[in-house]
PDB file of C-alpha atoms in Angstrom:
ATOM      1  CA  MET P   1     -13.359 -17.821   9.953  1.00 97.00           C
ATOM      2  CA  LYS P   2     -11.566 -16.186   6.436  1.00 98.00           C
ATOM      3  CA  LEU P   3      -7.731 -16.898   6.383  1.00 98.00           C
ATOM      4  CA  GLY P   4      -6.292 -13.731   5.672  1.00 98.00           C
ATOM      5  CA  ILE P   5      -2.782 -11.431   6.436  1.00 98.00           C
ATOM      6  CA  ILE P   6      -1.766  -8.317   7.408  1.00 98.00           C
ATOM      7  CA  ASN P   7       0.362  -6.759   3.979  1.00 98.00           C
ATOM      8  CA  SER P   8       2.864  -5.084   5.837  1.00 96.00           C
ATOM      9  CA  ALA P   9       4.988  -8.877   6.244  1.00 95.00           C
ATOM     10  CA  PHE P  10       5.364  -7.863   2.100  1.00 96.00           C
ATOM     11  CA  ASN P  11       6.390  -3.848   2.693  1.00 92.00           C
ATOM     12  CA  GLN P  12       8.996  -4.405   5.666  1.00 91.00           C
ATOM     13  CA  VAL P  13      10.802  -6.027   3.002  1.00 93.00           C
ATOM     14  CA  GLY P  14      10.949  -3.382   0.679  1.00 93.00           C
ATOM     15  CA  MET P  15       8.259  -4.400  -2.061  1.00 95.00           C
ATOM     16  CA  ASP P  16       6.072  -2.454  -3.513  1.00 96.00           C
ATOM     17  CA  THR P  17       1.955  -2.596  -2.316  1.00 97.00           C
ATOM     18  CA  ALA P  18       0.806  -4.326  -5.991  1.00 97.00           C
ATOM     19  CA  THR P  19       3.409  -7.913  -6.208  1.00 97.00           C
ATOM     20  CA  GLY P  20       2.614  -7.927  -2.123  1.00 98.00           C
ATOM     21  CA  LEU P  21      -1.319  -8.116  -2.883  1.00 98.00           C
ATOM     22  CA  GLU P  22      -0.756 -10.236  -6.113  1.00 98.00           C
ATOM     23  CA  HIS P  23       1.115 -12.812  -4.137  1.00 98.00           C
ATOM     24  CA  ILE P  24      -0.973 -13.018  -0.504  1.00 98.00           C
ATOM     25  CA  ALA P  25      -4.182 -13.637  -3.551  1.00 98.00           C
ATOM     26  CA  ARG P  26      -1.942 -16.528  -5.308  1.00 98.00           C
ATOM     27  CA  ILE P  27      -0.965 -17.878  -2.591  1.00 98.00           C
ATOM     28  CA  GLY P  28      -4.712 -18.570  -1.391  1.00 98.00           C
ATOM     29  CA  PHE P  29      -5.660 -16.287   1.090  1.00 98.00           C
ATOM     30  CA  ASP P  30      -9.377 -15.737   1.587  1.00 98.00           C
ATOM     31  CA  CYS P  31      -9.075 -11.210   2.225  1.00 98.00           C
ATOM     32  CA  VAL P  32      -6.264  -9.194   3.594  1.00 98.00           C
ATOM     33  CA  ASP P  33      -6.038  -6.379   6.350  1.00 98.00           C
ATOM     34  CA  ILE P  34      -4.446  -3.600   4.820  1.00 98.00           C
ATOM     35  CA  PHE P  35      -1.476  -1.581   6.666  1.00 98.00           C
ATOM     36  CA  THR P  36      -1.077   1.920   5.348  1.00 98.00           C
ATOM     37  CA  GLU P  37      -1.439   5.797   6.421  1.00 98.00           C
ATOM     38  CA  ALA P  38      -4.712   7.377   6.219  1.00 98.00           C
ATOM     39  CA  MET P  39      -2.950  10.990   6.518  1.00 98.00           C
ATOM     40  CA  THR P  40      -0.970  10.517   3.881  1.00 98.00           C
ATOM     41  CA  ILE P  41      -1.684   7.778   1.430  1.00 98.00           C
ATOM     42  CA  THR P  42      -2.035   8.990  -2.074  1.00 98.00           C
ATOM     43  CA  PRO P  43      -4.676   8.922  -4.788  1.00 98.00           C
ATOM     44  CA  GLU P  44      -3.209   6.585  -7.216  1.00 98.00           C
ATOM     45  CA  GLU P  45      -1.796   3.897  -3.529  1.00 98.00           C
ATOM     46  CA  ARG P  46      -5.415   4.397  -2.677  1.00 98.00           C
ATOM     47  CA  ARG P  47      -6.849   3.426  -6.525  1.00 98.00           C
ATOM     48  CA  LEU P  48      -3.743   0.431  -7.021  1.00 98.00           C
ATOM     49  CA  ILE P  49      -4.751  -1.127  -3.491  1.00 98.00           C
ATOM     50  CA  ALA P  50      -8.735  -1.522  -4.128  1.00 98.00           C
ATOM     51  CA  ASP P  51      -8.109  -2.243  -7.675  1.00 98.00           C
ATOM     52  CA  THR P  52      -5.989  -5.030  -7.250  1.00 98.00           C
ATOM     53  CA  CYS P  53      -8.025  -6.395  -4.050  1.00 98.00           C
ATOM     54  CA  GLN P  54     -10.740  -6.257  -6.317  1.00 98.00           C
ATOM     55  CA  ARG P  55      -9.611  -7.993  -9.699  1.00 98.00           C
ATOM     56  CA  ARG P  56      -8.069 -10.778  -7.440  1.00 98.00           C
ATOM     57  CA  ASP P  57     -11.332 -10.718  -5.257  1.00 98.00           C
ATOM     58  CA  LEU P  58      -9.248 -10.853  -2.742  1.00 98.00           C
ATOM     59  CA  PRO P  59     -11.498  -8.353   0.755  1.00 98.00           C
ATOM     60  CA  ILE P  60     -10.179  -6.075   2.220  1.00 98.00           C
ATOM     61  CA  VAL P  61     -11.269  -7.084   6.491  1.00 98.00           C
ATOM     62  CA  SER P  62      -8.892  -4.899   8.173  1.00 98.00           C
ATOM     63  CA  LEU P  63      -6.619  -1.829   9.235  1.00 98.00           C
ATOM     64  CA  PRO P  64      -4.298  -2.078  11.500  1.00 98.00           C
ATOM     65  CA  VAL P  65      -3.593   1.318  13.535  1.00 98.00           C
ATOM     66  CA  VAL P  66      -1.087   2.567  16.564  1.00 98.00           C
ATOM     67  CA  ALA P  67      -2.390   5.436  17.938  1.00 98.00           C
ATOM     68  CA  THR P  68      -0.401   5.518  21.354  1.00 97.00           C
ATOM     69  CA  GLY P  69      -1.700   9.747  21.056  1.00 97.00           C
ATOM     70  CA  LEU P  70      -5.075   8.653  22.258  1.00 98.00           C
ATOM     71  CA  ILE P  71      -3.984   8.297  25.926  1.00 98.00           C
ATOM     72  CA  ASP P  72      -1.471  11.433  25.656  1.00 97.00           C
ATOM     73  CA  PHE P  73      -2.444  14.569  28.454  1.00 97.00           C
ATOM     74  CA  ASN P  74      -1.934  16.538  25.662  1.00 97.00           C
ATOM     75  CA  ASP P  75      -6.104  17.654  24.370  1.00 98.00           C
ATOM     76  CA  PRO P  76      -4.778  18.375  21.275  1.00 98.00           C
ATOM     77  CA  VAL P  77      -2.539  15.680  20.638  1.00 98.00           C
ATOM     78  CA  ARG P  78      -5.433  13.421  21.847  1.00 98.00           C
ATOM     79  CA  GLY P  79      -7.885  15.321  19.469  1.00 98.00           C
ATOM     80  CA  PHE P  80      -5.088  14.621  16.507  1.00 98.00           C
ATOM     81  CA  HIS P  81      -4.789  10.869  17.174  1.00 98.00           C
ATOM     82  CA  LEU P  82      -7.968  11.144  17.655  1.00 98.00           C
ATOM     83  CA  GLU P  83      -8.299  12.997  13.313  1.00 98.00           C
ATOM     84  CA  ARG P  84      -6.113  10.642  12.184  1.00 98.00           C
ATOM     85  CA  CYS P  85      -7.899   7.667  13.476  1.00 98.00           C
ATOM     86  CA  LYS P  86     -11.551   8.993  11.796  1.00 98.00           C
ATOM     87  CA  LYS P  87      -9.883   8.849   8.549  1.00 98.00           C
ATOM     88  CA  PHE P  88      -8.490   5.294   8.729  1.00 98.00           C
ATOM     89  CA  LEU P  89     -12.433   4.679   9.795  1.00 98.00           C
ATOM     90  CA  GLN P  90     -13.025   6.442   6.740  1.00 98.00           C
ATOM     91  CA  LEU P  91     -10.625   4.439   4.370  1.00 98.00           C
ATOM     92  CA  ALA P  92     -11.290   1.719   5.658  1.00 98.00           C
ATOM     93  CA  SER P  93     -14.995   2.534   4.783  1.00 98.00           C
ATOM     94  CA  ASP P  94     -13.694   3.547   0.959  1.00 98.00           C
ATOM     95  CA  PHE P  95     -12.323  -0.364   1.282  1.00 98.00           C
ATOM     96  CA  GLN P  96     -15.866  -1.767   2.642  1.00 98.00           C
ATOM     97  CA  ALA P  97     -13.686  -3.348   5.767  1.00 98.00           C
ATOM     98  CA  ARG P  98     -15.086  -4.031   8.576  1.00 98.00           C
ATOM     99  CA  ASN P  99     -12.834  -2.691  11.430  1.00 98.00           C
ATOM    100  CA  ILE P 100      -9.979  -0.361  12.141  1.00 98.00           C
ATOM    101  CA  VAL P 101      -7.474  -3.427  15.026  1.00 98.00           C
ATOM    102  CA  LEU P 102      -6.353  -0.282  16.820  1.00 98.00           C
ATOM    103  CA  VAL P 103      -3.698  -0.312  19.778  1.00 98.00           C
ATOM    104  CA  LEU P 104      -3.799   2.169  21.752  1.00 97.00           C
ATOM    105  CA  GLY P 105      -0.170   3.307  23.997  1.00 92.00           C
ATOM    106  CA  GLU P 106       1.103   2.535  27.321  1.00 97.00           C
ATOM    107  CA  TYR P 107       1.112   4.710  30.837  1.00 97.00           C
ATOM    108  CA  ILE P 108       3.870   6.651  30.632  1.00 96.00           C
ATOM    109  CA  TRP P 109       6.300   7.939  33.397  1.00 96.00           C
ATOM    110  CA  GLN P 110       5.852   4.564  35.012  1.00 94.00           C
ATOM    111  CA  ARG P 111       2.219   5.465  36.335  1.00 95.00           C
ATOM    112  CA  GLU P 112       3.716   7.633  38.836  1.00 95.00           C
ATOM    113  CA  VAL P 113       4.184  11.245  37.457  1.00 96.00           C
ATOM    114  CA  ILE P 114       0.130  11.040  35.147  1.00 96.00           C
ATOM    115  CA  PRO P 115      -2.836   8.852  36.661  1.00 96.00           C
ATOM    116  CA  PRO P 116      -3.031   6.258  35.560  1.00 97.00           C
ATOM    117  CA  GLU P 117      -6.826   6.307  35.951  1.00 98.00           C
ATOM    118  CA  ASP P 118      -6.679  10.285  34.041  1.00 98.00           C
ATOM    119  CA  GLN P 119      -4.905   8.070  31.175  1.00 98.00           C
ATOM    120  CA  TRP P 120      -7.179   5.069  31.168  1.00 98.00           C
ATOM    121  CA  ARG P 121     -10.196   7.736  31.017  1.00 98.00           C
ATOM    122  CA  TRP P 122      -9.185   9.996  28.382  1.00 98.00           C
ATOM    123  CA  ALA P 123      -8.352   6.204  26.573  1.00 98.00           C
ATOM    124  CA  ILE P 124     -12.634   5.173  27.516  1.00 98.00           C
ATOM    125  CA  GLU P 125     -13.169   9.369  26.378  1.00 98.00           C
ATOM    126  CA  THR P 126     -11.528   9.353  23.042  1.00 98.00           C
ATOM    127  CA  CYS P 127     -12.881   5.362  22.311  1.00 98.00           C
ATOM    128  CA  ARG P 128     -16.252   6.202  22.615  1.00 98.00           C
ATOM    129  CA  ILE P 129     -16.262   9.111  19.695  1.00 98.00           C
ATOM    130  CA  LEU P 130     -14.317   6.340  17.576  1.00 98.00           C
ATOM    131  CA  GLY P 131     -16.955   4.481  17.787  1.00 98.00           C
ATOM    132  CA  ASP P 132     -19.560   6.942  17.951  1.00 98.00           C
ATOM    133  CA  ASP P 133     -17.542   7.345  14.399  1.00 98.00           C
ATOM    134  CA  ALA P 134     -17.288   3.476  13.332  1.00 98.00           C
ATOM    135  CA  GLY P 135     -21.394   2.935  13.990  1.00 98.00           C
ATOM    136  CA  ALA P 136     -22.417   5.352  11.453  1.00 98.00           C
ATOM    137  CA  LYS P 137     -19.798   3.676   9.461  1.00 98.00           C
ATOM    138  CA  GLY P 138     -20.944   0.104   9.770  1.00 98.00           C
ATOM    139  CA  LEU P 139     -17.790  -0.721  11.567  1.00 98.00           C
ATOM    140  CA  ASP P 140     -16.437  -1.298  14.464  1.00 98.00           C
ATOM    141  CA  ILE P 141     -13.064  -0.514  16.386  1.00 98.00           C
ATOM    142  CA  ALA P 142     -10.849  -4.127  17.576  1.00 98.00           C
ATOM    143  CA  LEU P 143      -8.279  -3.056  20.409  1.00 98.00           C
ATOM    144  CA  GLU P 144      -5.239  -4.962  20.755  1.00 98.00           C
ATOM    145  CA  LEU P 145      -3.932  -5.802  23.651  1.00 98.00           C
ATOM    146  CA  GLU P 146      -0.168  -5.497  23.343  1.00 97.00           C
ATOM    147  CA  PRO P 147       1.673  -7.608  26.292  1.00 96.00           C
ATOM    148  CA  PHE P 148       4.417  -5.429  27.472  1.00 96.00           C
ATOM    149  CA  ARG P 149       4.407  -4.538  31.394  1.00 95.00           C
ATOM    150  CA  LEU P 150       2.320  -0.919  31.063  1.00 97.00           C
ATOM    151  CA  SER P 151      -0.175  -0.899  27.121  1.00 98.00           C
ATOM    152  CA  LEU P 152      -3.120   0.157  29.005  1.00 98.00           C
ATOM    153  CA  LEU P 153      -4.344  -3.541  27.460  1.00 98.00           C
ATOM    154  CA  ASN P 154      -2.409  -5.164  28.764  1.00 98.00           C
ATOM    155  CA  ASN P 155      -4.084  -8.998  29.742  1.00 98.00           C
ATOM    156  CA  VAL P 156      -7.129 -10.180  28.970  1.00 98.00           C
ATOM    157  CA  SER P 157      -8.380  -8.631  32.396  1.00 98.00           C
ATOM    158  CA  GLU P 158      -7.614  -5.782  31.145  1.00 98.00           C
ATOM    159  CA  MET P 159      -9.969  -5.955  27.878  1.00 98.00           C
ATOM    160  CA  ALA P 160     -12.381  -7.020  29.330  1.00 98.00           C
ATOM    161  CA  ARG P 161     -13.136  -3.908  31.584  1.00 98.00           C
ATOM    162  CA  PHE P 162     -12.538  -1.701  29.108  1.00 98.00           C
ATOM    163  CA  LEU P 163     -14.761  -3.197  26.457  1.00 98.00           C
ATOM    164  CA  ALA P 164     -17.248  -3.205  29.924  1.00 98.00           C
ATOM    165  CA  GLU P 165     -16.149   0.711  30.389  1.00 98.00           C
ATOM    166  CA  CYS P 166     -16.911   2.275  27.609  1.00 98.00           C
ATOM    167  CA  ASN P 167     -19.692   0.081  26.844  1.00 98.00           C
ATOM    168  CA  HIS P 168     -20.279   1.021  23.504  1.00 98.00           C
ATOM    169  CA  PRO P 169     -21.358  -1.343  20.789  1.00 98.00           C
ATOM    170  CA  HIS P 170     -18.652   0.116  17.985  1.00 98.00           C
ATOM    171  CA  VAL P 171     -15.603  -0.727  19.975  1.00 98.00           C
ATOM    172  CA  ARG P 172     -14.766  -4.303  20.383  1.00 98.00           C
ATOM    173  CA  ALA P 173     -11.825  -6.603  20.694  1.00 98.00           C
ATOM    174  CA  ASN P 174      -8.945  -8.213  18.708  1.00 98.00           C
ATOM    175  CA  ILE P 175      -7.834 -11.940  18.901  1.00 98.00           C
ATOM    176  CA  ASP P 176      -3.780 -12.211  19.582  1.00 98.00           C
ATOM    177  CA  ILE P 177      -2.735 -15.486  19.333  1.00 98.00           C
ATOM    178  CA  SER P 178       0.888 -15.291  20.338  1.00 97.00           C
ATOM    179  CA  HIS P 179       0.289 -11.808  22.615  1.00 97.00           C
ATOM    180  CA  LEU P 180      -2.259 -13.970  25.354  1.00 98.00           C
ATOM    181  CA  VAL P 181       0.645 -16.256  25.040  1.00 97.00           C
ATOM    182  CA  LEU P 182       3.059 -13.803  26.060  1.00 97.00           C
ATOM    183  CA  SER P 183       1.120 -11.463  28.557  1.00 97.00           C
ATOM    184  CA  ASP P 184       0.459 -15.605  30.202  1.00 97.00           C
ATOM    185  CA  CYS P 185      -3.099 -15.507  29.166  1.00 98.00           C
ATOM    186  CA  GLY P 186      -4.600 -19.252  28.482  1.00 97.00           C
ATOM    187  CA  PRO P 187      -7.375 -19.917  25.995  1.00 98.00           C
ATOM    188  CA  ASP P 188      -9.945 -20.247  28.912  1.00 97.00           C
ATOM    189  CA  SER P 189      -9.543 -16.708  29.422  1.00 98.00           C
ATOM    190  CA  LEU P 190     -11.376 -15.735  26.486  1.00 97.00           C
ATOM    191  CA  SER P 191     -14.478 -16.435  28.032  1.00 97.00           C
ATOM    192  CA  GLN P 192     -14.275 -12.713  29.143  1.00 97.00           C
ATOM    193  CA  LEU P 193     -14.331 -11.776  25.841  1.00 97.00           C
ATOM    194  CA  ARG P 194     -17.257 -14.063  24.925  1.00 96.00           C
ATOM    195  CA  GLY P 195     -19.439 -11.725  22.415  1.00 96.00           C
ATOM    196  CA  LYS P 196     -17.135  -9.264  22.429  1.00 97.00           C
ATOM    197  CA  ALA P 197     -14.038  -9.683  19.816  1.00 98.00           C
ATOM    198  CA  VAL P 198     -14.764  -9.203  16.408  1.00 98.00           C
ATOM    199  CA  HIS P 199     -11.441 -10.467  15.121  1.00 98.00           C
ATOM    200  CA  VAL P 200      -7.836 -12.527  15.184  1.00 98.00           C
ATOM    201  CA  HIS P 201      -4.027 -12.206  14.407  1.00 98.00           C
ATOM    202  CA  ILE P 202      -2.147 -15.148  14.346  1.00 98.00           C
ATOM    203  CA  SER P 203       1.573 -15.812  15.341  1.00 98.00           C
ATOM    204  CA  ASP P 204       4.774 -17.609  16.478  1.00 97.00           C
ATOM    205  CA  CYS P 205       6.950 -16.089  19.399  1.00 95.00           C
ATOM    206  CA  ASN P 206      10.207 -17.890  21.782  1.00 93.00           C
ATOM    207  CA  GLY P 207       7.677 -17.640  24.898  1.00 90.00           C
ATOM    208  CA  MET P 208       9.769 -14.636  25.936  1.00 90.00           C
ATOM    209  CA  VAL P 209       9.311 -11.596  23.654  1.00 92.00           C
ATOM    210  CA  HIS P 210       7.672 -10.802  20.987  1.00 89.00           C
ATOM    211  CA  GLY P 211       8.252 -12.070  17.304  1.00 87.00           C
ATOM    212  CA  ASP P 212       5.501 -12.320  14.630  1.00 92.00           C
ATOM    213  CA  LEU P 213       7.122 -15.573  13.499  1.00 96.00           C
ATOM    214  CA  PRO P 214       5.062 -18.411  11.298  1.00 96.00           C
ATOM    215  CA  PRO P 215       3.392 -20.322  13.023  1.00 97.00           C
ATOM    216  CA  GLY P 216       5.245 -23.994  14.694  1.00 96.00           C
ATOM    217  CA  ARG P 217       8.137 -21.469  14.558  1.00 95.00           C
ATOM    218  CA  GLY P 218       8.035 -21.112  18.321  1.00 96.00           C
ATOM    219  CA  VAL P 219       6.587 -22.622  21.689  1.00 97.00           C
ATOM    220  CA  VAL P 220       2.823 -21.274  21.105  1.00 97.00           C
ATOM    221  CA  LYS P 221       0.069 -24.520  21.452  1.00 97.00           C
ATOM    222  CA  PHE P 222      -2.478 -23.049  18.708  1.00 98.00           C
ATOM    223  CA  HIS P 223      -4.885 -26.053  19.130  1.00 97.00           C
ATOM    224  CA  PRO P 224      -6.243 -24.904  22.198  1.00 98.00           C
ATOM    225  CA  TYR P 225      -6.712 -21.450  21.713  1.00 98.00           C
ATOM    226  CA  LEU P 226      -8.160 -21.641  18.725  1.00 98.00           C
ATOM    227  CA  GLN P 227     -10.890 -23.778  20.025  1.00 97.00           C
ATOM    228  CA  ALA P 228     -11.835 -20.947  22.513  1.00 97.00           C
ATOM    229  CA  ILE P 229     -12.360 -18.884  19.152  1.00 97.00           C
ATOM    230  CA  LYS P 230     -14.295 -21.031  17.818  1.00 97.00           C
ATOM    231  CA  GLU P 231     -16.120 -21.231  20.321  1.00 95.00           C
ATOM    232  CA  GLN P 232     -16.830 -17.643  20.100  1.00 93.00           C
ATOM    233  CA  ALA P 233     -18.695 -18.301  16.668  1.00 93.00           C
ATOM    234  CA  ILE P 234     -16.566 -14.811  15.272  1.00 95.00           C
ATOM    235  CA  ASP P 235     -18.212 -14.134  12.645  1.00 94.00           C
ATOM    236  CA  GLY P 236     -14.575 -12.342  10.923  1.00 95.00           C
ATOM    237  CA  ALA P 237     -10.985 -13.476  10.162  1.00 98.00           C
ATOM    238  CA  VAL P 238      -7.417 -15.075  11.513  1.00 98.00           C
ATOM    239  CA  SER P 239      -5.084 -12.931  10.336  1.00 98.00           C
ATOM    240  CA  ILE P 240      -1.944 -13.614  10.641  1.00 98.00           C
ATOM    241  CA  GLU P 241       1.077 -10.686  11.558  1.00 97.00           C
ATOM    242  CA  LEU P 242       4.310 -10.984   9.993  1.00 96.00           C
ATOM    243  CA  GLU P 243       6.825  -8.422  11.219  1.00 87.00           C
ATOM    244  CA  TYR P 244      10.698  -8.159   9.826  1.00 84.00           C
ATOM    245  CA  SER P 245      11.181 -11.079   8.462  1.00 87.00           C
ATOM    246  CA  PRO P 246      15.363 -12.215   9.204  1.00 87.00           C
ATOM    247  CA  ASP P 247      15.343 -13.682   5.606  1.00 91.00           C
ATOM    248  CA  PRO P 248      13.721 -10.659   3.474  1.00 93.00           C
ATOM    249  CA  ALA P 249      15.322 -12.015   0.488  1.00 94.00           C
ATOM    250  CA  ASN P 250      13.432 -15.008   1.031  1.00 96.00           C
ATOM    251  CA  ILE P 251       9.734 -13.482   1.760  1.00 96.00           C
ATOM    252  CA  VAL P 252       7.588 -15.284  -0.360  1.00 97.00           C
ATOM    253  CA  ALA P 253       8.925 -18.885   1.338  1.00 97.00           C
ATOM    254  CA  TRP P 254       8.170 -17.689   4.759  1.00 96.00           C
ATOM    255  CA  VAL P 255       4.545 -16.055   4.263  1.00 97.00           C
ATOM    256  CA  GLU P 256       3.966 -19.150   2.015  1.00 98.00           C
ATOM    257  CA  GLU P 257       5.258 -21.372   5.335  1.00 97.00           C
ATOM    258  CA  ALA P 258       3.155 -19.267   7.349  1.00 98.00           C
ATOM    259  CA  TYR P 259       0.093 -20.158   4.517  1.00 98.00           C
ATOM    260  CA  ARG P 260       0.552 -23.735   4.797  1.00 98.00           C
ATOM    261  CA  GLU P 261       0.985 -23.920   8.857  1.00 98.00           C
ATOM    262  CA  THR P 262      -2.255 -21.934   9.288  1.00 98.00           C
ATOM    263  CA  ASP P 263      -4.332 -23.188   7.112  1.00 98.00           C
ATOM    264  CA  ARG P 264      -4.016 -26.626   8.984  1.00 98.00           C
ATOM    265  CA  LEU P 265      -4.418 -25.286  13.161  1.00 98.00           C
ATOM    266  CA  MET P 266      -7.476 -24.081  11.001  1.00 98.00           C
ATOM    267  CA  GLN P 267      -8.391 -27.009   8.465  1.00 97.00           C
ATOM    268  CA  LEU P 268      -7.225 -29.495  12.280  1.00 96.00           C
ATOM    269  CA  CYS P 269     -10.273 -27.216  14.443  1.00 95.00           C
ATOM    270  CA  ASP P 270     -12.701 -27.059  11.422  1.00 96.00           C
ATOM    271  CA  LEU P 271     -12.301 -23.326  11.932  1.00 96.00           C
ATOM    272  CA  ARG P 272     -12.066 -22.282   8.097  1.00 94.00           C
ATOM    273  CA  SER P 273     -15.091 -21.425   6.154  1.00 80.00           C
TER     274      SER P 273
END
């Protein structure tokens, strides 16, 4: 697999896109996930991203998108988010990426007012529509598991159930190691996603709350998860996800640390190609 990073690590501390991408290439990453907004990205920003990545031989593999409105109970809201996600798919196609990592929403009002099975059904319907659009563009939808109590996909069993019911060849899974730990899903649980995962996120946490730390800064035991991922023979990337650094002034060192430790872990498992 390739080793990448989501460029939001730099964006969130106020660093401009080009400088962030230059650091990512210099540090030694094989590829990059681009965090942006497809509805408002300017033609100039599109060209800057594409030109910088091409010049630095830094392939774009994925675009993350949070679209909680895909399971909203209002038809126009779901319609808007469908069109927004289609713009992400078009942008991913323009960047010659492989997938978009899609974050669905949470059950509303503690599952007490809107029947939860309705929200599940809306997610199936919207993901099938997006899967058709992705397939036509040679892309995949990689669904994110979110380790929160009311998240629609909050453990591996629910992810596997959703993928089985959706039953679409271009609606697949993203494996997020930190999220698996926080949802009490061990490495063995990944057998439920065999042949269904196309992308991986890696970060550390304290085992209790969402962290997105460099590997080694928390409590995650990565080796068993990486070994389970290796056994799945995913033709994709392991992308580091770092969010909201506690020391923005030293973000470059923070990313360099994450790169070194993740590379070491992947080499130990003979996972990086």
